[in-house]
Short mmCIF file of C-alpha atoms in Angstrom, two decimals:
data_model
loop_
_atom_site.label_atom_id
_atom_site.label_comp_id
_atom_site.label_asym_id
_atom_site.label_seq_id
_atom_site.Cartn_x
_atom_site.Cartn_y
_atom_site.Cartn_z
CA UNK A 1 -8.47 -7.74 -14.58
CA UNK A 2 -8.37 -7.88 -10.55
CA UNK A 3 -7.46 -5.06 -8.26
CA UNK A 4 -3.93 -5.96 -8.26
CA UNK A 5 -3.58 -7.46 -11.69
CA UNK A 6 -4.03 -6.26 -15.19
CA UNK A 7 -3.72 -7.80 -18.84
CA UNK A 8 -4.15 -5.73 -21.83
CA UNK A 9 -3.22 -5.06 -25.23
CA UNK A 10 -1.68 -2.05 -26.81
CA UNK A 11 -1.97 -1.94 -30.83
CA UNK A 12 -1.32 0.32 -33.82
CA UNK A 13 2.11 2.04 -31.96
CA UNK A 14 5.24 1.40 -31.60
CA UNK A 15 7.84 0.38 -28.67
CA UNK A 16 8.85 3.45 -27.73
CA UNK A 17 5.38 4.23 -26.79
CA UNK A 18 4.92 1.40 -25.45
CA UNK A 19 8.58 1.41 -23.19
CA UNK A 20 6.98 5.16 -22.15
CA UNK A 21 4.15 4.17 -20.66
CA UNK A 22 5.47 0.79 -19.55
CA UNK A 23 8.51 3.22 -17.29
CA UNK A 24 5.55 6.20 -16.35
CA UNK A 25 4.27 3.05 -14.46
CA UNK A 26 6.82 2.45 -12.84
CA UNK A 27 8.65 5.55 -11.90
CA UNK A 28 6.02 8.40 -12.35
CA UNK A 29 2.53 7.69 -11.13
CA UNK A 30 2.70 9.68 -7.75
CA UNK A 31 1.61 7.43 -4.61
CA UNK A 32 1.46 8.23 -1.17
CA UNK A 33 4.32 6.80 1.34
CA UNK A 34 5.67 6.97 4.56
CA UNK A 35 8.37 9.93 4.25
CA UNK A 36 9.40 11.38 7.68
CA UNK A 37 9.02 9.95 11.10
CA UNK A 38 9.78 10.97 14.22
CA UNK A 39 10.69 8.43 17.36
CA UNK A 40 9.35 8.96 20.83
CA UNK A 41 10.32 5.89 22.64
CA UNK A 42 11.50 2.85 20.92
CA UNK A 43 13.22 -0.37 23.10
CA UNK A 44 12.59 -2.89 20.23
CA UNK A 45 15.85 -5.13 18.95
CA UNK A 46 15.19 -2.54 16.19
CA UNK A 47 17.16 0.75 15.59
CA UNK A 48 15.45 4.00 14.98
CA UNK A 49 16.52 3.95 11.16
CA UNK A 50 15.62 0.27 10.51
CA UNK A 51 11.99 1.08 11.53
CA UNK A 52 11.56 4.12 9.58
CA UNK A 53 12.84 2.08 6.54
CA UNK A 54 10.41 -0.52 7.17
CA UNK A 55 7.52 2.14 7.93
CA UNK A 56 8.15 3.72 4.36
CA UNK A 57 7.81 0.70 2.25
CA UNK A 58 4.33 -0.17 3.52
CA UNK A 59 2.06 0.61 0.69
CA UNK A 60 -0.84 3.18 1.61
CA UNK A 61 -4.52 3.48 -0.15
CA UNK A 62 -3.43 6.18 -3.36
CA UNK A 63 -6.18 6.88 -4.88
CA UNK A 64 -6.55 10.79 -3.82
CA UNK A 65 -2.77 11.24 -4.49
CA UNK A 66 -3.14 12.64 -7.90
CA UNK A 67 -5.10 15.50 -6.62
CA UNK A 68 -2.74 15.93 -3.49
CA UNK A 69 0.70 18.90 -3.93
CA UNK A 70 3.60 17.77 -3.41
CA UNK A 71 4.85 19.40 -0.36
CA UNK A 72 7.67 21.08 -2.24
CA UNK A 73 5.28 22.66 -4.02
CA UNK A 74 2.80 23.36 -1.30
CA UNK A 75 2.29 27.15 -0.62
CA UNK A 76 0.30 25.91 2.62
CA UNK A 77 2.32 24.97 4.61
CA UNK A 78 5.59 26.33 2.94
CA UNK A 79 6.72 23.54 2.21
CA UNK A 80 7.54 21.95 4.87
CA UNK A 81 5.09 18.89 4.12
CA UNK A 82 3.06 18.96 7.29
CA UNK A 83 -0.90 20.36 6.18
CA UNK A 84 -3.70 18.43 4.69
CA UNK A 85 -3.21 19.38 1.59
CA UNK A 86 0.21 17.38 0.90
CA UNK A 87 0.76 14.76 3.78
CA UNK A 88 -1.38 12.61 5.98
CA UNK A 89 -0.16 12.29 9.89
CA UNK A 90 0.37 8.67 11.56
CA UNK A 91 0.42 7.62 15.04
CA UNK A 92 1.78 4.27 16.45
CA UNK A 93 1.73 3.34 19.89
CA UNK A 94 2.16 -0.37 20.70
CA UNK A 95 3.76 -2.24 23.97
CA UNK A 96 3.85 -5.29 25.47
CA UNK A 97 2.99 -6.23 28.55
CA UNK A 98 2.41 -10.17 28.41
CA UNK A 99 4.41 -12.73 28.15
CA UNK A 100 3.78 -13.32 24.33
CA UNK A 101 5.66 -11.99 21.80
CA UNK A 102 3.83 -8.95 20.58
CA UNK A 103 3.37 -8.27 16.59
CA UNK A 104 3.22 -4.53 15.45
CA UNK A 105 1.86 -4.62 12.16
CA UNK A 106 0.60 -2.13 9.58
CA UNK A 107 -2.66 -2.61 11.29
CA UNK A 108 -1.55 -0.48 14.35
CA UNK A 109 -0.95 2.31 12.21
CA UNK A 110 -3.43 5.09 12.96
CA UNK A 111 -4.10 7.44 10.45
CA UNK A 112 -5.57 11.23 10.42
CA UNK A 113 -7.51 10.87 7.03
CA UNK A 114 -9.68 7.73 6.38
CA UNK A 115 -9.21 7.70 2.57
CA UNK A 116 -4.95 7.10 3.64
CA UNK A 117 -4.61 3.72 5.56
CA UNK A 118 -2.01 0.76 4.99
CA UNK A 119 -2.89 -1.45 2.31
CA UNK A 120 -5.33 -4.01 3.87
CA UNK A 121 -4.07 -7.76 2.13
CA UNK A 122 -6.63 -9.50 4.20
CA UNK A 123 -8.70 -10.34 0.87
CA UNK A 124 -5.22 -11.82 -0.92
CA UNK A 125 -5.53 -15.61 -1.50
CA UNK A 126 -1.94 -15.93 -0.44
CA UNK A 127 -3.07 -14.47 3.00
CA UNK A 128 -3.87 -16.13 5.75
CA UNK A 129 -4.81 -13.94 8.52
CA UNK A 130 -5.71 -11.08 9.25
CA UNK A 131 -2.25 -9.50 11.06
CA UNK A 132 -1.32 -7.00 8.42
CA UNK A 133 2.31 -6.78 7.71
CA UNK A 134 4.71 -6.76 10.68
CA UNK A 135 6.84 -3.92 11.43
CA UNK A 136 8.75 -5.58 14.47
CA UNK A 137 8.25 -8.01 17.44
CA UNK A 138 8.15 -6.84 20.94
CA UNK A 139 8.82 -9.20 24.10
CA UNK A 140 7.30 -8.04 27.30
CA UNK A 141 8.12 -4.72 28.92
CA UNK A 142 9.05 -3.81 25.12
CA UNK A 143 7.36 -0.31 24.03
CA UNK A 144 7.33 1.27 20.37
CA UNK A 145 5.41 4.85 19.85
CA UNK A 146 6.02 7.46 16.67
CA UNK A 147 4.78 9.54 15.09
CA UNK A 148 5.31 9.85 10.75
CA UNK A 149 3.95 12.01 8.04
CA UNK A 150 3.14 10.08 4.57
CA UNK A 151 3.51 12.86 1.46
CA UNK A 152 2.87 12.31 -2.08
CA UNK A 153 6.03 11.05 -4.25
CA UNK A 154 7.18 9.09 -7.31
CA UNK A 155 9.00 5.84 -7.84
CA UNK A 156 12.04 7.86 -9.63
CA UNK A 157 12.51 9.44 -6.19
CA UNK A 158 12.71 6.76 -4.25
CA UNK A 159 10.72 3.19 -4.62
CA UNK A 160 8.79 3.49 -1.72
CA UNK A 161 6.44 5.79 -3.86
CA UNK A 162 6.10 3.25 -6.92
CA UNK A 163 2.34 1.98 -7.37
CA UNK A 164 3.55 -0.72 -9.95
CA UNK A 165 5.13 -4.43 -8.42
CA UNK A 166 6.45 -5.03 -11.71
CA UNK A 167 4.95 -4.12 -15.35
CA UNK A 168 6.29 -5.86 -18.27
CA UNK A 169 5.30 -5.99 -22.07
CA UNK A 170 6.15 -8.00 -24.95
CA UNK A 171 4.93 -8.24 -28.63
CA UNK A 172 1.80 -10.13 -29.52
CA UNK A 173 2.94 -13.55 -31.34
CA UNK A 174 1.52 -14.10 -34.82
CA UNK A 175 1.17 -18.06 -34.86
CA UNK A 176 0.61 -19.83 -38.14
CA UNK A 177 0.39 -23.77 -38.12
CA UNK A 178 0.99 -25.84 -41.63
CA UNK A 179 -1.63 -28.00 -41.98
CA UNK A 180 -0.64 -29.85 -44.63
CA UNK A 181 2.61 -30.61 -42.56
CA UNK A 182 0.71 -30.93 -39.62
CA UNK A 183 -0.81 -33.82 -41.30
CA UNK A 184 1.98 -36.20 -42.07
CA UNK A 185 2.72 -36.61 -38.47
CA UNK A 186 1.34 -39.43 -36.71
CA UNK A 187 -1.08 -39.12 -33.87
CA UNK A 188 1.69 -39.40 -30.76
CA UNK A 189 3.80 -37.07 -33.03
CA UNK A 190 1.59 -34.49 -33.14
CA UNK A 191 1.21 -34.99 -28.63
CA UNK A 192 4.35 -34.74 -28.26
CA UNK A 193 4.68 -31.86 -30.41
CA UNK A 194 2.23 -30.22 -28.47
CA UNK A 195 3.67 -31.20 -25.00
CA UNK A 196 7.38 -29.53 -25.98
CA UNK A 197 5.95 -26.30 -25.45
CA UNK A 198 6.44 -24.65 -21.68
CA UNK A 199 2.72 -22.59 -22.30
CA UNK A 200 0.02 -24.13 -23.04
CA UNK A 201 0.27 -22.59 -26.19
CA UNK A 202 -1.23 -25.19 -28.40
CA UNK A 203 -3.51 -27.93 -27.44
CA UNK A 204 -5.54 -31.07 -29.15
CA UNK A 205 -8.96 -29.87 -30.31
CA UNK A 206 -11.30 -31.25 -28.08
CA UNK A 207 -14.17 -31.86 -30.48
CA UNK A 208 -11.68 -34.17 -33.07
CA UNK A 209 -9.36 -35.76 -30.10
CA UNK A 210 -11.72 -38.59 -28.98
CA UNK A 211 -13.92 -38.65 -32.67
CA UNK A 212 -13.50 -41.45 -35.47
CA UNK A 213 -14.53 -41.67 -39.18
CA UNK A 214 -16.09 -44.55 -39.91
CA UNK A 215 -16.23 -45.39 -44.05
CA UNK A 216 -17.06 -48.90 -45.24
CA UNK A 217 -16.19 -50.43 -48.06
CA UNK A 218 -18.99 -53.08 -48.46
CA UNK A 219 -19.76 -51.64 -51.62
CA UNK A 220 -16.53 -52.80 -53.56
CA UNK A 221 -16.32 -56.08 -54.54
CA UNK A 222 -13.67 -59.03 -52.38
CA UNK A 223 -11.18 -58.69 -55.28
CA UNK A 224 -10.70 -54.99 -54.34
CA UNK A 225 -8.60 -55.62 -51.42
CA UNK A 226 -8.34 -58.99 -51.61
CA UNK A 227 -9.77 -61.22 -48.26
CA UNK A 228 -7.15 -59.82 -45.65
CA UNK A 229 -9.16 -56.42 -45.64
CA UNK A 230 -11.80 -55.64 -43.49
CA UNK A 231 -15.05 -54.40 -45.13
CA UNK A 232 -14.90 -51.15 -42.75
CA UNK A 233 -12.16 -48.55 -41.03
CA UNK A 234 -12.20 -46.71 -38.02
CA UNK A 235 -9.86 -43.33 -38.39
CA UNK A 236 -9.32 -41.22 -35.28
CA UNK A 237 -8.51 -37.43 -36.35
CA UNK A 238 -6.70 -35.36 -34.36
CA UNK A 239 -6.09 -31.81 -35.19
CA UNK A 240 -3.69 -29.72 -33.46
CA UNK A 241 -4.72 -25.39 -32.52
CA UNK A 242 -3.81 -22.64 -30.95
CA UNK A 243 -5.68 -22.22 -27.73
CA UNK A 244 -3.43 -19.07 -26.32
CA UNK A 245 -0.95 -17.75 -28.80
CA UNK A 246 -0.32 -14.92 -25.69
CA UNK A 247 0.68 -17.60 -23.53
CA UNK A 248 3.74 -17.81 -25.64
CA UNK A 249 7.21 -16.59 -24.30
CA UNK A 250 9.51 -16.69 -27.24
CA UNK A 251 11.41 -19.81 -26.45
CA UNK A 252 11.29 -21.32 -29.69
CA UNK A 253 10.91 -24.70 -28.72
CA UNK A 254 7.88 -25.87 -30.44
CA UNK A 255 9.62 -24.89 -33.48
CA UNK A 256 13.16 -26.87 -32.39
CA UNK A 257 10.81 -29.80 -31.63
CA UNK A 258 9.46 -29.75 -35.52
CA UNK A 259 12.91 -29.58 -36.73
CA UNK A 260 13.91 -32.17 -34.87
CA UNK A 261 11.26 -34.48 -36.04
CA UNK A 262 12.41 -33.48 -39.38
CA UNK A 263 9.65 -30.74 -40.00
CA UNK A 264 11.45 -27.71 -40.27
CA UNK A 265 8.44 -24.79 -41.16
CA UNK A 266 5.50 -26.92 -39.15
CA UNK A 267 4.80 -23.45 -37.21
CA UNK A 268 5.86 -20.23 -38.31
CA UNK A 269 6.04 -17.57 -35.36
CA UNK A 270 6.75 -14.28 -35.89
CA UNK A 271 5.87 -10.80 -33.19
CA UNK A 272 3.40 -7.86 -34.38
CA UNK A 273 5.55 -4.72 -34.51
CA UNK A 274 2.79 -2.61 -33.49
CA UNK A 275 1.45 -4.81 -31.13
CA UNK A 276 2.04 -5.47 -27.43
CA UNK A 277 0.71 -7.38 -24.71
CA UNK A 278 1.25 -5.77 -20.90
CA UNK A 279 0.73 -7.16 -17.86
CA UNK A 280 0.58 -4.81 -14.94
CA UNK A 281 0.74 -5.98 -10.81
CA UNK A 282 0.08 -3.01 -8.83
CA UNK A 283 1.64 -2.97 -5.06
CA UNK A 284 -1.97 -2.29 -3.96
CA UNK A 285 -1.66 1.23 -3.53
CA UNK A 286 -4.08 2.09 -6.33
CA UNK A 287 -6.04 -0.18 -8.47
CA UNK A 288 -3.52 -1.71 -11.52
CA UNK A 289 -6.43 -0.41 -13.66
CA UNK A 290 -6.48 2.95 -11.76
CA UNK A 291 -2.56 2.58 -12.26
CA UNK A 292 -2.62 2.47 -16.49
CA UNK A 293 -5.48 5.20 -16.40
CA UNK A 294 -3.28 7.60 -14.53
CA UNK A 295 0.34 6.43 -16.23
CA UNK A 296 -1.86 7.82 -19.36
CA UNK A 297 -2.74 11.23 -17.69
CA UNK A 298 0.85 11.72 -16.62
CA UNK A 299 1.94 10.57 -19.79
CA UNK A 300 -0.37 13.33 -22.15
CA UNK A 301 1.08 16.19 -19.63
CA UNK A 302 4.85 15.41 -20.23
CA UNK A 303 4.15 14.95 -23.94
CA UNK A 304 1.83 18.62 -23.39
CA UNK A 305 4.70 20.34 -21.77
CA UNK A 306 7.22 19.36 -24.28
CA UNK A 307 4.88 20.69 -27.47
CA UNK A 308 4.95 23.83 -25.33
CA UNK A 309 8.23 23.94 -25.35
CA UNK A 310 8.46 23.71 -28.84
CA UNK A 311 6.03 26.36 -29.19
CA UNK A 312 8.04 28.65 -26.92
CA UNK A 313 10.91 28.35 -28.98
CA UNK A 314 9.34 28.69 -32.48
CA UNK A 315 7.54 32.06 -31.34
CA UNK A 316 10.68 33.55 -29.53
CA UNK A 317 13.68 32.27 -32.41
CA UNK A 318 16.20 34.83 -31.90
CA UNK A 319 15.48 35.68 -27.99
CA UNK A 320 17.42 34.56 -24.69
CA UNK A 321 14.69 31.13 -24.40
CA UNK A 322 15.53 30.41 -28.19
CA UNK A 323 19.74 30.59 -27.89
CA UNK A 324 19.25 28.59 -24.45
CA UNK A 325 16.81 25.96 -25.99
CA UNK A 326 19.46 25.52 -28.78
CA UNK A 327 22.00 25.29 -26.27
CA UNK A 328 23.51 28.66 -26.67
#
């Protein structure tokens, strides 16, 4: 688990649970994004509408937006979206005046409420400044100064709103390894076995790879084996496991390897039906943790609102809400 990345595991359900919270991720966890702005003076190489584009896909810090209206719903400000209850103001004023190109970043973004900034990327390990990310370049005598309001919203509005990079799932492998088959293959065999999988699923146990048995047979007479035998043996064992069966990607070829080394049912591999493995990158809006916790919340209300529903229509069968529930 990091701030940006998760990896969990969902058991005893089934994929349609699973596929629910997997698209609540993505499309219904409200965030808080750039939504209107309003130009004052702009004499970049960049039209009005290319800016505000770029201006709404910058992630902002989310964590307060569950508790925030949306402004359609806000009896505030009547809806317009301009109060503190269901938008956050921004102000931008940047201009060149030396003979440098100038970069307006995320950075110049001023907000009105502290706990609502740009997503600072500063800490990523595939950063390597400071500089934020860049809105557009300015050469000198170049001037750029707005004015936008960031409200709450959800990915299935637009994706500007969605917390989640990308969230995927996939069923937990069940790995089972014959032994005894395992056995008759020679120690390069079972290598190169090991080496045709893309994941480092399976691996050479470390504690048998480099050992040898040592037996003597000083014990039995010469006529045993005859002169051409040495009195002792050195045996090196090597013993083939499963280091990380979720590392596996359902390629199958470990088990077209075995076949073609004419082992057909070396590994069996088959997926848990009720269990899943997720991995979650958030955009950096809110914590990917943060991001499952409230994909749950949203996730209990829809599945609330539809037992109400139900309710509704058991308690009023032959009203108007029953016949239009039924379609009538």
């Amino acid at each position: 688990m990091r701030d940006d990345y998760l990896k969990f595991e969902l058991r005893d359900t089934d994929a349609s649970m699973a596929n629910a919270l997997r698209r609540v991720m993505i499309a219904e966890v409200p965030t808080v994004a750039i939504d209107l702005v309003e130009i004052e003076v702009n004499s970049s190489v960049l039209n009005d509408e290319f800016i505000a584009h770029r201006l709404g896909l910058i992630p902002l810090t989310s964590e307060r937006a569950m508790a925030m209206r949306f402004s359609r719903d806000c009896d505030a400000c009547d809806g317009d979206g301009q109060c503190e209850h269901c938008s956050v103001e921004f102000h931008l004023r940047a201009r060149c005046v030396g003979d440098q190109t100038l970069d307006v970043t995320s950075k110049d973004l001023l907000s009105s409420d502290h706990t609502v900034v740009p997503v600072d990327f500063s800490d990523s390990p595939a950063g390597d400044d400071n500089r934020g990310i860049i809105i557009v370049k300015l050469r000198k005598g170049q001037e750029l100064r707005l004015r936008a309001i960031a409200r709450k919203g959800i990915g299935k509005d637009h994706a500007k709103w969605s917390p989640a990079a990308t969230v995927t799932f996939m069923y937990e492998p069940e790995i089972h390894i014959n032994e005894d088959m395992m056995e008759t293959l020679t120690p390069e065999q079972k290598k190169e076995w090991v080496e045709s999988s893309p994941t480092k699923v399976f691996d050479i146990d470390p504690n048998t790879h480099q050992s040898e048995v040592v037996f003597s047979v000083a014990h039995l007479p010469d006529k045993t084996f005859g002169k051409k035998f040495p009195r002792s043996y050195r045996l090196e064992l090597i013993v083939v496991v499963v280091v990380d069966p979720e590392a596996y990607t359902y390629d199958d070829e470990v088990i077209k390897k075995a076949e073609a080394m004419g082992k057909p049912g070396l590994v069996e591999i088959y997926p848990k039906e009720d269990s899943f493995i997720f991995t979650v990158e958030s955009t950096g809006a809110i914590k990917a943790s943060q991001l499952v916790l409230n994909a749950i919340e949203v996730l209990k209300a829809k599945l609330d609102a539809v037992r109400l529903a139900e309710d509704a229509v058991d308690a009023d069968d032959f009203g108007e809400l029953g016949a239009h529930m039924r379609g009538g």
